[in-house]
XYZ file of C-alpha atoms in Angstrom:
175
model
C 0.000 0.000 0.000
C 2.774 2.438 0.852
C 4.285 1.941 -2.602
C 1.056 3.083 -4.262
C 0.808 6.108 -1.969
C 4.378 7.155 -2.754
C 3.929 6.567 -6.491
C 0.730 8.628 -6.567
C 2.295 11.407 -4.498
C 5.263 11.852 -6.816
C 3.834 10.845 -10.223
C 0.403 12.515 -9.798
C -1.298 10.072 -12.168
C -4.925 10.567 -13.092
C -7.472 8.398 -11.330
C -8.457 6.986 -14.748
C -4.964 5.507 -15.150
C -5.063 3.975 -11.664
C -8.537 2.545 -12.272
C -7.444 1.080 -15.609
C -4.425 -0.629 -14.046
C -6.592 -1.944 -11.207
C -9.316 -3.311 -13.499
C -6.921 -4.931 -15.987
C -4.708 -6.543 -13.345
C -7.762 -7.741 -11.398
C -9.410 -9.169 -14.516
C -6.271 -11.059 -15.558
C -5.756 -12.260 -11.969
C -9.255 -13.758 -11.780
C -9.200 -15.159 -15.315
C -5.968 -17.054 -14.561
C -7.628 -18.346 -11.402
C -10.497 -19.713 -13.493
C -8.150 -22.075 -15.381
C -8.268 -25.768 -14.622
C -6.269 -26.792 -11.555
C -3.500 -28.623 -13.431
C -2.646 -25.450 -15.427
C -3.025 -22.802 -12.737
C 0.199 -23.660 -10.891
C 2.248 -22.514 -13.920
C 0.799 -19.017 -13.601
C 1.108 -18.669 -9.801
C 4.057 -16.181 -9.918
C 2.201 -14.041 -12.465
C -0.925 -14.096 -10.288
C 1.185 -12.940 -7.336
C 2.576 -10.011 -9.308
C -0.877 -9.115 -10.603
C -2.237 -9.084 -7.052
C 0.581 -6.776 -5.959
C -0.055 -4.471 -8.943
C -3.798 -4.409 -8.167
C -3.112 -3.462 -4.526
C -0.690 -0.722 -5.605
C -3.252 0.654 -8.082
C -5.955 0.523 -5.384
C -3.790 2.507 -2.958
C -3.058 5.001 -5.752
C -6.805 5.468 -6.271
C -7.363 5.991 -2.537
C -4.542 8.527 -2.403
C -6.003 10.444 -5.335
C -9.493 10.431 -3.788
C -8.240 11.628 -0.389
C -6.041 14.379 -1.871
C -7.661 17.708 -0.999
C -6.602 19.239 -4.313
C -9.130 17.030 -6.112
C -12.067 17.996 -3.891
C -14.674 20.253 -5.484
C -14.970 22.655 -2.523
C -11.255 23.028 -1.801
C -10.186 26.581 -0.990
C -7.293 26.588 -3.459
C -9.625 26.189 -6.440
C -11.582 29.383 -5.832
C -9.548 31.761 -3.644
C -8.097 34.920 -5.182
C -6.435 37.869 -3.482
C -9.053 40.185 -1.997
C -11.726 37.546 -1.438
C -13.271 37.328 2.005
C -13.462 34.060 3.933
C -16.058 32.993 6.490
C -14.406 30.860 9.144
C -15.381 29.309 12.448
C -12.741 28.937 15.133
C -12.182 25.253 15.844
C -10.294 25.936 19.067
C -9.792 28.842 21.455
C -6.936 31.256 20.908
C -3.580 29.915 22.045
C -1.219 32.555 23.430
C 2.237 32.612 21.870
C 5.131 34.955 22.648
C 4.012 37.833 20.390
C 0.754 36.551 18.940
C -2.346 34.442 19.322
C -2.783 31.316 17.237
C -6.070 29.672 16.278
C -7.187 26.930 13.935
C -10.321 27.787 11.973
C -12.625 25.739 9.752
C -13.439 27.540 6.508
C -17.085 27.369 5.463
C -17.704 29.978 2.723
C -15.907 32.369 0.430
C -17.378 35.771 -0.458
C -16.590 36.886 -4.023
C -18.145 40.191 -5.060
C -21.233 39.603 -2.932
C -21.699 35.929 -3.882
C -21.375 33.286 -1.186
C -19.856 29.938 -2.271
C -19.237 26.912 -0.037
C -15.627 25.814 0.537
C -13.911 23.407 2.866
C -10.580 23.387 4.602
C -8.730 24.471 7.696
C -6.505 27.464 8.200
C -4.138 28.594 10.939
C -4.673 32.229 11.910
C -2.135 34.322 13.810
C -3.370 37.488 15.546
C -0.997 40.136 16.875
C -1.318 40.680 20.647
C -3.050 44.001 21.291
C -5.112 45.468 24.104
C -8.101 45.935 21.800
C -8.107 42.326 20.592
C -11.713 41.038 20.535
C -12.534 38.130 22.819
C -12.561 35.020 20.666
C -13.447 31.555 21.837
C -14.218 28.241 20.202
C -17.105 28.355 17.683
C -16.638 32.086 17.028
C -17.486 33.094 13.471
C -14.953 35.368 11.760
C -14.946 37.231 8.500
C -11.366 37.183 7.207
C -9.732 39.439 4.667
C -6.138 40.141 3.674
C -6.464 43.921 3.373
C -5.943 45.328 6.868
C -3.140 44.500 9.287
C -4.686 45.921 12.452
C -4.760 42.576 14.271
C -2.887 40.342 11.845
C 0.776 39.605 11.585
C 2.616 37.779 8.802
C 3.285 34.077 9.144
C 7.048 33.805 8.819
C 8.007 30.236 9.711
C 4.879 28.266 8.786
C 4.308 26.888 5.309
C 1.229 28.064 3.470
C -0.663 26.526 0.555
C -1.678 29.928 -0.744
C 0.990 32.602 -0.251
C -1.561 35.419 -0.563
C -3.168 34.319 2.702
C -0.200 35.072 4.946
C -1.861 38.112 6.512
C -5.429 37.751 7.649
C -7.558 39.991 9.801
C -10.742 39.376 11.724
C -12.987 42.203 10.552
C -16.149 41.235 12.415
C -16.694 38.647 15.073
C -20.062 37.129 15.816
C -20.617 34.792 18.755
C -22.896 31.787 18.611
């Protein structure tokens, strides 16, 4: 299984290719098994290799299906600089040395007044200030890249979308 995961991660094959390999190797595996008993022992090594290939192709299909980049509502497919994000804090703010950190679940993206569903998680860093609004778990936030009043750039953390390094909570609504 790990071989298929690694192959899919680095080769980025289409799911059609993985499904084709899986179906062909499975069909040949079972057709060899349908031979009469006195002939099937000759093909035992081939059946073993076909089973291994089918398992590798199956793990490649699972890897492709679980890859967030192939999901319809993934943030990276629709986000552009200047769009607003609707997020819900998944955990309370965690105090760091110079900032607050929170993990938020993204629910919608606002593009020129239109609301579209998205999915994903994001890590938000807020600068420590006296006027910081009280945020707790399940707080809804409207996020935008424009203002840096409460936001600070993420320097050491990797980011899928580089434009989202500075976020600001414009309005906070409690549930």
